[in-house]
Amino acid sequence: MADWQTLSDRVDNVAPSATLAVDAKAKAMKAAGVDVIGFGAGEPNFPTPDYIVEAAANACRDPKNHRYTPTPGLPPLRKAVAAKTLRDSGYEVSPDQVVITNGGKQAVYEALQVIVNPGDEVIIPTPYWTTYPEAVKLAGGKPVEVFSDAEHGFEPSVEALEAARTPRTKAIMVNSPSNPTGAVWSEETMRAVGEWAVEHHVWVLSDEIYEHLTYDGVKTAYIGAVVPEVRDQLIVLNGVAKTYAMTGWRVGWLIGPEPVAKAAAKLQGHMTSNVADVSQQAALTAVAGPLDAVSQMRAAFDKRRKTIVAALNDIPGVTCRTPKGAFYAFADVRELLGRPVGPKGSVAKTSADLAALLLDEGHVAAVPGEAFGAPGFLRFSYALADDDLAEGMRRFKVWVG
Ligand SMILES: Cc1ncc(COP(=O)(O)O)c(C=O)c1O
């Protein structure tokens, strides 16, 4: 490209989504006739429940739903999100605090656009969901990684947060249950982080999209419930994607203090306007309805979780702690690096190399830890069919040899 055609620094500074890239490569290999088992995508393999699809189909047939809706969302849906927050998180929010977004991803993006000024720092507990640092950068902010390891359950200590805090610290991202680790922060950790944020006037962005996917009797601790004083500086990010198997419908939301919600709606008014009306009607039926479907999915995921963790630990050189939430197994593969692996004796220097080799030679797609700020790990989504899971693990083991 000629000089005058160079793209913006803003977009040049953004890394592509590694999770989407792995998924795209696996799908391209499949399309070319290669039988790939994909552990890359973070989406339930279940269909959206019938009654939700039915509500959408009915909404589709009614011309009154063929129009723009208010930018921050259909009033009944905003009300239902407020009611759901009281039901699940145990505290009250007003529908005026809710903005319906194009998926949880847009909620993350808007929240950061609304609060971050150029040079502001956002603390990101690491391993993190791959989008967070890029969304911080797109807002002109500086991502500040605070790493916590598997031995500490991937939960950050307040000492580590405090060591990372500067006068420019504007916000902290909280994501529990976590993508990619499956960690569910304890109530004590939530309390400590919430109190630290209150004391130091740090915004808390709490991504609760996996709230209903927890196992072994562990429950999601909601920071806004555990530390009520944090609510004036709390922005909750959530959506229907994972709870109701609705990734493709693109409905999420943010809940913040009213000025934040108003600012997010103002921004959205110039970006995407409202979320598709029919999708909002489907989300309304989902959010206002029962949690039976997610209970069924949770039972299926729980079984797969046990299977995959056992299978990973059975592969020489791989160790994986049992995650308590979401649908990801985050395996430590450092022992497989720097030495010959696979039938061809290939040497992977990094987990990114290892993921590439595993895909090319073993036909198994996993996302390298580099995508989450944690080199040396591979993330396996276990939201895939039982047979595929078993076959993928068999291939991984055979490939390692
Ligand atoms: C932690 C986390 N937050 C938010 C999202 C966004 O989900 P969506 O935009 O599909 O609602 C995802 C999806 O993978 C996620 O893993």
Tab-separated table of C-alpha atoms and ligand atoms in Angstrom:
chain	number	residue	atom	x	y	z
A	1	MET	CA	0.000	0.000	0.000
A	2	ALA	CA	1.152	3.544	-0.735
A	3	ASP	CA	2.020	5.800	2.203
A	4	TRP	CA	-1.185	7.751	1.928
A	5	GLN	CA	-3.111	4.517	2.234
A	6	THR	CA	-1.683	3.526	5.619
A	7	LEU	CA	-4.284	2.519	8.133
A	8	SER	CA	-4.845	4.266	11.439
A	9	ASP	CA	-2.445	3.728	14.344
A	10	ARG	CA	-5.501	2.931	16.406
A	11	VAL	CA	-6.320	-0.135	14.370
A	12	ASP	CA	-2.681	-1.051	13.732
A	13	ASN	CA	-2.121	-1.245	17.484
A	14	VAL	CA	-4.873	-3.775	17.973
A	15	ALA	CA	-4.041	-7.477	17.917
A	16	PRO	CA	-6.502	-9.671	16.029
A	17	SER	CA	-8.701	-11.902	18.162
A	18	ALA	CA	-6.587	-15.051	18.568
A	19	THR	CA	-9.563	-17.120	19.604
A	20	LEU	CA	-11.488	-16.186	16.473
A	21	ALA	CA	-8.330	-16.796	14.406
A	22	VAL	CA	-7.890	-20.349	15.717
A	23	ASP	CA	-11.542	-21.047	15.122
A	24	ALA	CA	-11.342	-19.608	11.594
A	25	LYS	CA	-8.261	-21.715	10.750
A	26	ALA	CA	-9.905	-24.862	12.129
A	27	LYS	CA	-13.072	-24.139	10.131
A	28	ALA	CA	-11.024	-23.481	6.954
A	29	MET	CA	-9.211	-26.811	7.424
A	30	LYS	CA	-12.575	-28.523	7.921
A	31	ALA	CA	-13.936	-26.875	4.768
A	32	ALA	CA	-10.886	-28.205	2.904
A	33	GLY	CA	-11.837	-31.696	4.013
A	34	VAL	CA	-9.499	-32.073	6.999
A	35	ASP	CA	-11.176	-33.669	9.983
A	36	VAL	CA	-10.311	-31.181	12.738
A	37	ILE	CA	-11.565	-31.320	16.321
A	38	GLY	CA	-12.100	-27.745	17.471
A	39	PHE	CA	-11.580	-26.816	21.110
A	40	GLY	CA	-11.167	-23.188	20.086
A	41	ALA	CA	-14.553	-21.536	20.093
A	42	GLY	CA	-16.149	-20.350	23.310
A	43	GLU	CA	-19.688	-21.196	22.408
A	44	PRO	CA	-22.098	-23.827	23.680
A	45	ASN	CA	-22.780	-26.535	21.102
A	46	PHE	CA	-26.458	-26.633	22.166
A	47	PRO	CA	-29.239	-25.045	20.125
A	48	THR	CA	-31.034	-22.036	21.588
A	49	PRO	CA	-34.012	-23.419	23.577
A	50	ASP	CA	-37.185	-23.861	21.464
A	51	TYR	CA	-39.372	-21.482	23.442
A	52	ILE	CA	-36.887	-18.668	22.834
A	53	VAL	CA	-36.683	-19.403	19.108
A	54	GLU	CA	-40.486	-19.543	19.015
A	55	ALA	CA	-40.747	-16.097	20.623
A	56	ALA	CA	-38.330	-14.719	18.034
A	57	ALA	CA	-40.239	-16.318	15.157
A	58	ASN	CA	-43.499	-14.788	16.416
A	59	ALA	CA	-41.831	-11.402	16.857
A	60	CYS	CA	-40.518	-11.649	13.320
A	61	ARG	CA	-44.018	-12.039	11.902
A	62	ASP	CA	-45.277	-8.854	13.544
A	63	PRO	CA	-44.382	-5.732	11.534
A	64	LYS	CA	-44.249	-3.626	14.659
A	65	ASN	CA	-40.984	-5.402	15.407
A	66	HIS	CA	-39.456	-4.464	12.070
A	67	ARG	CA	-38.424	-0.986	13.218
A	68	TYR	CA	-35.755	0.762	15.234
A	69	THR	CA	-36.155	0.387	18.969
A	70	PRO	CA	-34.878	2.951	21.487
A	71	THR	CA	-31.059	2.848	21.349
A	72	PRO	CA	-30.580	1.566	24.922
A	73	GLY	CA	-33.020	-1.264	24.259
A	74	LEU	CA	-36.677	-2.266	24.486
A	75	PRO	CA	-38.074	-0.988	27.805
A	76	PRO	CA	-39.423	-4.441	28.823
A	77	LEU	CA	-36.009	-5.986	28.202
A	78	ARG	CA	-34.211	-3.343	30.273
A	79	LYS	CA	-36.774	-3.998	33.003
A	80	ALA	CA	-36.242	-7.757	32.746
A	81	VAL	CA	-32.457	-7.309	33.032
A	82	ALA	CA	-32.977	-5.218	36.173
A	83	ALA	CA	-35.288	-7.921	37.604
A	84	LYS	CA	-32.817	-10.656	36.693
A	85	THR	CA	-30.050	-8.756	38.456
A	86	LEU	CA	-32.101	-8.685	41.639
A	87	ARG	CA	-32.910	-12.401	41.259
A	88	ASP	CA	-29.345	-13.568	40.558
A	89	SER	CA	-27.047	-10.985	42.138
A	90	GLY	CA	-29.359	-9.959	44.973
A	91	TYR	CA	-29.311	-6.185	44.606
A	92	GLU	CA	-31.528	-3.622	42.997
A	93	VAL	CA	-30.777	-1.648	39.856
A	94	SER	CA	-33.128	0.549	37.860
A	95	PRO	CA	-33.970	-0.194	34.208
A	96	ASP	CA	-32.503	3.251	33.431
A	97	GLN	CA	-29.105	1.879	34.423
A	98	VAL	CA	-29.306	-0.845	31.754
A	99	VAL	CA	-28.150	-0.513	28.131
A	100	ILE	CA	-28.781	-3.396	25.735
A	101	THR	CA	-25.733	-3.950	23.532
A	102	ASN	CA	-24.672	-6.067	20.562
A	103	GLY	CA	-23.358	-8.866	22.703
A	104	GLY	CA	-21.290	-8.672	25.857
A	105	LYS	CA	-18.380	-7.661	23.657
A	106	GLN	CA	-19.944	-4.315	22.790
A	107	ALA	CA	-20.726	-3.791	26.477
A	108	VAL	CA	-17.009	-4.222	27.267
A	109	TYR	CA	-16.062	-1.822	24.485
A	110	GLU	CA	-18.603	0.839	25.450
A	111	ALA	CA	-17.833	0.698	29.170
A	112	LEU	CA	-14.176	1.404	28.448
A	113	GLN	CA	-14.955	4.117	25.911
A	114	VAL	CA	-17.128	5.820	28.490
A	115	ILE	CA	-14.682	5.918	31.403
A	116	VAL	CA	-11.142	5.817	29.954
A	117	ASN	CA	-9.198	8.922	28.912
A	118	PRO	CA	-5.935	8.768	26.941
A	119	GLY	CA	-3.177	7.458	29.183
A	120	ASP	CA	-5.499	6.081	31.851
A	121	GLU	CA	-4.464	2.689	33.133
A	122	VAL	CA	-6.752	-0.304	33.436
A	123	ILE	CA	-5.647	-3.210	35.600
A	124	ILE	CA	-6.332	-6.541	33.956
A	125	PRO	CA	-5.957	-9.637	36.116
A	126	THR	CA	-4.047	-12.094	33.945
A	127	PRO	CA	-4.715	-14.632	32.365
A	128	TYR	CA	-7.430	-12.471	30.820
A	129	TRP	CA	-10.081	-12.686	28.141
A	130	THR	CA	-8.294	-11.781	24.938
A	131	THR	CA	-10.498	-8.780	24.124
A	132	TYR	CA	-9.840	-6.757	27.300
A	133	PRO	CA	-6.415	-5.258	26.525
A	134	GLU	CA	-7.394	-4.459	22.955
A	135	ALA	CA	-10.599	-2.741	24.073
A	136	VAL	CA	-8.567	-0.741	26.612
A	137	LYS	CA	-6.140	0.325	23.879
A	138	LEU	CA	-9.015	1.283	21.572
A	139	ALA	CA	-10.193	3.622	24.320
A	140	GLY	CA	-6.723	5.216	24.428
A	141	GLY	CA	-5.905	3.527	27.720
A	142	LYS	CA	-2.982	1.443	28.869
A	143	PRO	CA	-3.628	-2.174	29.885
A	144	VAL	CA	-1.718	-3.133	33.035
A	145	GLU	CA	-1.430	-6.878	33.502
A	146	VAL	CA	-1.396	-8.356	37.000
A	147	PHE	CA	-0.542	-12.023	36.721
A	148	SER	CA	-1.739	-14.693	39.110
A	149	ASP	CA	-0.753	-18.310	38.743
A	150	ALA	CA	-2.512	-21.632	38.863
A	151	GLU	CA	-1.225	-22.343	42.396
A	152	HIS	CA	-3.202	-19.308	43.591
A	153	GLY	CA	-6.283	-20.384	41.672
A	154	PHE	CA	-5.675	-17.551	39.202
A	155	GLU	CA	-6.986	-15.091	41.815
A	156	PRO	CA	-5.039	-11.853	42.232
A	157	SER	CA	-3.950	-10.642	45.651
A	158	VAL	CA	-4.675	-7.111	46.764
A	159	GLU	CA	-0.923	-6.686	47.305
A	160	ALA	CA	-0.345	-7.383	43.625
A	161	LEU	CA	-3.098	-4.961	42.614
A	162	GLU	CA	-1.696	-2.352	44.945
A	163	ALA	CA	1.797	-2.806	43.476
A	164	ALA	CA	0.343	-2.138	40.016
A	165	ARG	CA	-1.726	0.892	41.063
A	166	THR	CA	-0.523	4.349	40.001
A	167	PRO	CA	-2.163	7.789	39.997
A	168	ARG	CA	-3.391	6.927	36.463
A	169	THR	CA	-5.218	3.755	37.527
A	170	LYS	CA	-8.779	4.252	36.373
A	171	ALA	CA	-10.357	0.823	36.431
A	172	ILE	CA	-9.963	-2.886	37.033
A	173	MET	CA	-11.487	-5.692	34.996
A	174	VAL	CA	-13.087	-8.498	36.958
A	175	ASN	CA	-14.153	-11.683	35.205
A	176	SER	CA	-15.389	-14.499	37.366
A	177	PRO	CA	-16.086	-17.221	36.327
A	178	SER	CA	-13.142	-16.576	34.082
A	179	ASN	CA	-12.388	-17.063	30.459
A	180	PRO	CA	-9.764	-18.574	29.923
A	181	THR	CA	-9.002	-20.230	33.279
A	182	GLY	CA	-12.447	-21.265	34.508
A	183	ALA	CA	-11.471	-19.804	37.889
A	184	VAL	CA	-14.269	-18.612	40.143
A	185	TRP	CA	-13.032	-15.990	42.575
A	186	SER	CA	-13.909	-16.617	46.181
A	187	GLU	CA	-16.136	-14.245	48.084
A	188	GLU	CA	-13.089	-13.167	50.113
A	189	THR	CA	-11.189	-12.218	46.980
A	190	MET	CA	-14.224	-10.341	45.635
A	191	ARG	CA	-14.566	-8.499	48.929
A	192	ALA	CA	-10.887	-7.601	49.036
A	193	VAL	CA	-10.876	-6.377	45.423
A	194	GLY	CA	-14.123	-4.432	45.884
A	195	GLU	CA	-12.928	-2.757	49.069
A	196	TRP	CA	-9.577	-1.936	47.475
A	197	ALA	CA	-11.407	-0.340	44.509
A	198	VAL	CA	-13.648	1.704	46.814
A	199	GLU	CA	-10.704	2.879	48.895
A	200	HIS	CA	-8.697	3.977	45.865
A	201	HIS	CA	-11.543	5.284	43.646
A	202	VAL	CA	-11.016	2.708	40.923
A	203	TRP	CA	-13.893	1.764	38.581
A	204	VAL	CA	-14.782	-1.931	38.578
A	205	LEU	CA	-15.857	-3.530	35.300
A	206	SER	CA	-17.363	-6.867	36.237
A	207	ASP	CA	-17.868	-9.258	33.334
A	208	GLU	CA	-20.391	-11.786	34.636
A	209	ILE	CA	-21.210	-13.565	31.395
A	210	TYR	CA	-20.417	-17.051	32.837
A	211	GLU	CA	-22.296	-16.414	36.114
A	212	HIS	CA	-24.528	-19.502	35.819
A	213	LEU	CA	-21.797	-21.933	34.811
A	214	THR	CA	-20.235	-23.065	38.073
A	215	TYR	CA	-19.582	-26.574	39.403
A	216	ASP	CA	-18.882	-28.574	42.553
A	217	GLY	CA	-21.323	-26.462	44.553
A	218	VAL	CA	-19.289	-23.287	43.982
A	219	LYS	CA	-21.409	-20.172	43.415
A	220	THR	CA	-20.552	-16.960	41.597
A	221	ALA	CA	-19.791	-14.152	44.038
A	222	TYR	CA	-21.122	-10.868	42.658
A	223	ILE	CA	-18.896	-7.944	43.550
A	224	GLY	CA	-21.862	-5.542	43.679
A	225	ALA	CA	-23.540	-7.796	46.241
A	226	VAL	CA	-20.447	-8.556	48.296
A	227	VAL	CA	-19.359	-4.889	48.480
A	228	PRO	CA	-22.500	-2.707	48.195
A	229	GLU	CA	-20.400	0.495	48.402
A	230	VAL	CA	-18.792	-0.375	45.057
A	231	ARG	CA	-22.060	0.014	43.124
A	232	ASP	CA	-21.513	3.730	42.400
A	233	GLN	CA	-18.324	2.814	40.552
A	234	LEU	CA	-19.402	-0.546	39.137
A	235	ILE	CA	-20.213	-1.415	35.543
A	236	VAL	CA	-21.598	-4.918	35.086
A	237	LEU	CA	-21.113	-6.553	31.685
A	238	ASN	CA	-23.260	-9.507	30.735
A	239	GLY	CA	-25.393	-11.103	28.026
A	240	VAL	CA	-27.485	-14.042	26.890
A	241	ALA	CA	-24.771	-15.792	24.843
A	242	LYS	CA	-23.481	-18.363	27.320
A	243	THR	CA	-26.486	-18.792	29.634
A	244	TYR	CA	-29.029	-19.524	26.899
A	245	ALA	CA	-26.769	-20.800	24.079
A	246	MET	CA	-27.456	-17.593	22.125
A	247	THR	CA	-24.025	-16.557	20.854
A	248	GLY	CA	-25.316	-15.719	17.366
A	249	TRP	CA	-28.218	-13.540	18.502
A	250	ARG	CA	-25.859	-10.791	19.694
A	251	VAL	CA	-27.564	-9.517	22.814
A	252	GLY	CA	-25.638	-8.284	25.825
A	253	TRP	CA	-25.956	-5.440	28.272
A	254	LEU	CA	-24.139	-3.166	30.613
A	255	ILE	CA	-25.437	-1.907	33.927
A	256	GLY	CA	-23.835	1.156	35.431
A	257	PRO	CA	-24.597	4.320	37.319
A	258	GLU	CA	-27.109	6.343	35.267
A	259	PRO	CA	-24.577	8.822	33.809
A	260	VAL	CA	-22.545	5.836	32.533
A	261	ALA	CA	-25.628	4.202	31.010
A	262	LYS	CA	-26.659	7.487	29.365
A	263	ALA	CA	-23.150	8.009	27.973
A	264	ALA	CA	-23.000	4.444	26.639
A	265	ALA	CA	-26.376	4.908	24.930
A	266	LYS	CA	-25.162	8.207	23.435
A	267	LEU	CA	-22.108	6.440	22.041
A	268	GLN	CA	-24.109	3.478	20.778
A	269	GLY	CA	-26.463	5.922	19.049
A	270	HIS	CA	-23.621	6.774	16.681
A	271	MET	CA	-22.263	3.266	16.321
A	272	THR	CA	-24.853	0.537	15.974
A	273	SER	CA	-28.072	2.098	17.330
A	274	ASN	CA	-30.317	-0.535	18.825
A	275	VAL	CA	-29.729	-4.274	18.860
A	276	ALA	CA	-31.937	-6.069	16.288
A	277	ASP	CA	-35.493	-5.900	17.598
A	278	VAL	CA	-36.184	-9.608	17.023
A	279	SER	CA	-33.024	-10.538	18.907
A	280	GLN	CA	-34.137	-8.331	21.777
A	281	GLN	CA	-37.545	-10.054	21.825
A	282	ALA	CA	-35.770	-13.413	21.993
A	283	ALA	CA	-33.546	-12.115	24.800
A	284	LEU	CA	-36.602	-10.827	26.657
A	285	THR	CA	-38.141	-14.298	26.622
A	286	ALA	CA	-34.805	-15.745	27.762
A	287	VAL	CA	-34.037	-13.275	30.538
A	288	ALA	CA	-37.600	-13.088	31.893
A	289	GLY	CA	-37.900	-16.880	31.840
A	290	PRO	CA	-36.517	-19.744	33.887
A	291	LEU	CA	-32.948	-21.006	34.166
A	292	ASP	CA	-33.843	-24.621	33.327
A	293	ALA	CA	-31.945	-24.711	30.042
A	294	VAL	CA	-28.718	-23.538	31.641
A	295	SER	CA	-29.146	-26.166	34.382
A	296	GLN	CA	-29.238	-28.841	31.707
A	297	MET	CA	-26.225	-27.402	29.920
A	298	ARG	CA	-24.377	-27.105	33.211
A	299	ALA	CA	-24.906	-30.819	33.882
A	300	ALA	CA	-23.530	-31.685	30.432
A	301	PHE	CA	-20.563	-29.318	30.816
A	302	ASP	CA	-19.819	-30.692	34.256
A	303	LYS	CA	-19.478	-34.204	32.850
A	304	ARG	CA	-17.218	-32.974	30.051
A	305	ARG	CA	-15.194	-30.906	32.492
A	306	LYS	CA	-14.330	-34.015	34.479
A	307	THR	CA	-13.582	-35.983	31.322
A	308	ILE	CA	-11.313	-33.349	29.802
A	309	VAL	CA	-9.371	-32.586	32.975
A	310	ALA	CA	-8.701	-36.299	33.508
A	311	ALA	CA	-7.720	-36.730	29.840
A	312	LEU	CA	-5.354	-33.732	29.871
A	313	ASN	CA	-3.634	-34.864	33.055
A	314	ASP	CA	-3.198	-38.272	31.472
A	315	ILE	CA	-0.980	-36.797	28.739
A	316	PRO	CA	2.688	-36.810	29.735
A	317	GLY	CA	3.917	-33.211	30.002
A	318	VAL	CA	0.446	-31.695	30.450
A	319	THR	CA	-1.095	-30.612	33.748
A	320	CYS	CA	-4.491	-29.058	34.283
A	321	ARG	CA	-6.217	-27.908	37.443
A	322	THR	CA	-9.924	-28.587	37.774
A	323	PRO	CA	-11.744	-25.392	36.860
A	324	LYS	CA	-14.821	-24.469	38.886
A	325	GLY	CA	-16.614	-22.417	36.271
A	326	ALA	CA	-17.216	-21.453	32.615
A	327	PHE	CA	-16.394	-24.139	30.018
A	328	TYR	CA	-12.636	-23.939	29.593
A	329	ALA	CA	-9.755	-26.137	30.710
A	330	PHE	CA	-6.516	-24.167	30.916
A	331	ALA	CA	-3.682	-26.647	30.617
A	332	ASP	CA	-0.048	-26.049	31.517
A	333	VAL	CA	2.025	-27.367	28.597
A	334	ARG	CA	5.424	-25.921	29.515
A	335	GLU	CA	6.953	-29.379	29.806
A	336	LEU	CA	6.200	-29.987	26.127
A	337	LEU	CA	8.175	-26.959	24.973
A	338	GLY	CA	11.766	-26.944	23.745
A	339	ARG	CA	11.903	-30.675	23.066
A	340	PRO	CA	10.756	-32.924	20.220
A	341	VAL	CA	7.038	-33.701	20.294
A	342	GLY	CA	4.732	-35.451	17.880
A	343	PRO	CA	5.484	-38.199	15.368
A	344	LYS	CA	7.741	-35.868	13.346
A	345	GLY	CA	9.756	-34.808	16.382
A	346	SER	CA	8.820	-31.165	15.892
A	347	VAL	CA	10.057	-28.700	18.512
A	348	ALA	CA	7.741	-25.993	19.792
A	349	LYS	CA	9.496	-23.062	21.448
A	350	THR	CA	6.288	-21.477	22.651
A	351	SER	CA	2.734	-22.492	23.374
A	352	ALA	CA	1.755	-20.605	20.202
A	353	ASP	CA	4.097	-22.910	18.215
A	354	LEU	CA	2.674	-25.909	20.041
A	355	ALA	CA	-0.925	-24.945	19.210
A	356	ALA	CA	0.043	-24.501	15.547
A	357	LEU	CA	1.767	-27.922	15.441
A	358	LEU	CA	-1.091	-29.624	17.240
A	359	LEU	CA	-3.507	-28.210	14.685
A	360	ASP	CA	-1.378	-28.974	11.614
A	361	GLU	CA	-0.142	-32.420	12.649
A	362	GLY	CA	-2.659	-33.637	15.208
A	363	HIS	CA	-5.759	-31.912	13.749
A	364	VAL	CA	-6.774	-30.592	17.152
A	365	ALA	CA	-7.499	-26.870	17.609
A	366	ALA	CA	-6.760	-25.199	20.947
A	367	VAL	CA	-5.993	-21.563	21.725
A	368	PRO	CA	-2.455	-20.741	22.894
A	369	GLY	CA	-1.989	-19.004	26.247
A	370	GLU	CA	-0.312	-16.066	24.480
A	371	ALA	CA	-3.822	-14.929	23.534
A	372	PHE	CA	-4.609	-14.525	27.224
A	373	GLY	CA	-1.333	-13.087	28.486
A	374	ALA	CA	-0.240	-16.512	29.741
A	375	PRO	CA	2.372	-18.183	27.530
A	376	GLY	CA	2.976	-21.825	28.363
A	377	PHE	CA	-0.701	-22.770	28.468
A	378	LEU	CA	-3.313	-24.000	26.020
A	379	ARG	CA	-7.007	-23.260	26.436
A	380	PHE	CA	-9.455	-26.018	25.558
A	381	SER	CA	-13.132	-25.097	25.354
A	382	TYR	CA	-15.180	-28.130	26.374
A	383	ALA	CA	-18.402	-26.761	24.914
A	384	LEU	CA	-18.289	-29.397	22.182
A	385	ALA	CA	-19.946	-32.786	21.682
A	386	ASP	CA	-18.890	-35.616	24.028
A	387	ASP	CA	-17.638	-37.791	21.166
A	388	ASP	CA	-15.567	-34.964	19.706
A	389	LEU	CA	-14.131	-34.222	23.112
A	390	ALA	CA	-13.058	-37.826	23.602
A	391	GLU	CA	-11.646	-38.080	20.082
A	392	GLY	CA	-9.790	-34.756	20.390
A	393	MET	CA	-8.157	-35.825	23.648
A	394	ARG	CA	-7.247	-39.199	22.155
A	395	ARG	CA	-5.558	-37.429	19.231
A	396	PHE	CA	-3.692	-35.018	21.518
A	397	LYS	CA	-2.329	-37.913	23.552
A	398	VAL	CA	-1.371	-39.948	20.510
A	399	TRP	CA	0.237	-36.911	18.907
A	400	VAL	CA	2.363	-36.146	21.969
A	401	GLY	CA	3.404	-39.802	21.931
B	1	LIG	C1	-15.337	-13.243	29.264
B	1	LIG	C2	-16.225	-12.930	28.116
B	1	LIG	N1	-16.876	-11.776	28.123
B	1	LIG	C3	-17.681	-11.421	27.112
B	1	LIG	C4	-17.865	-12.249	26.029
B	1	LIG	C5	-18.727	-11.735	24.924
B	1	LIG	O1	-19.752	-12.502	24.554
B	1	LIG	P1	-20.795	-12.023	23.467
B	1	LIG	O2	-20.283	-10.786	22.810
B	1	LIG	O3	-20.940	-13.150	22.539
B	1	LIG	O4	-22.054	-11.727	24.238
B	1	LIG	C6	-17.190	-13.475	25.973
B	1	LIG	C7	-17.295	-14.360	24.789
B	1	LIG	O5	-16.509	-15.224	24.529
B	1	LIG	C8	-16.355	-13.823	27.055
B	1	LIG	O6	-15.702	-14.988	27.068
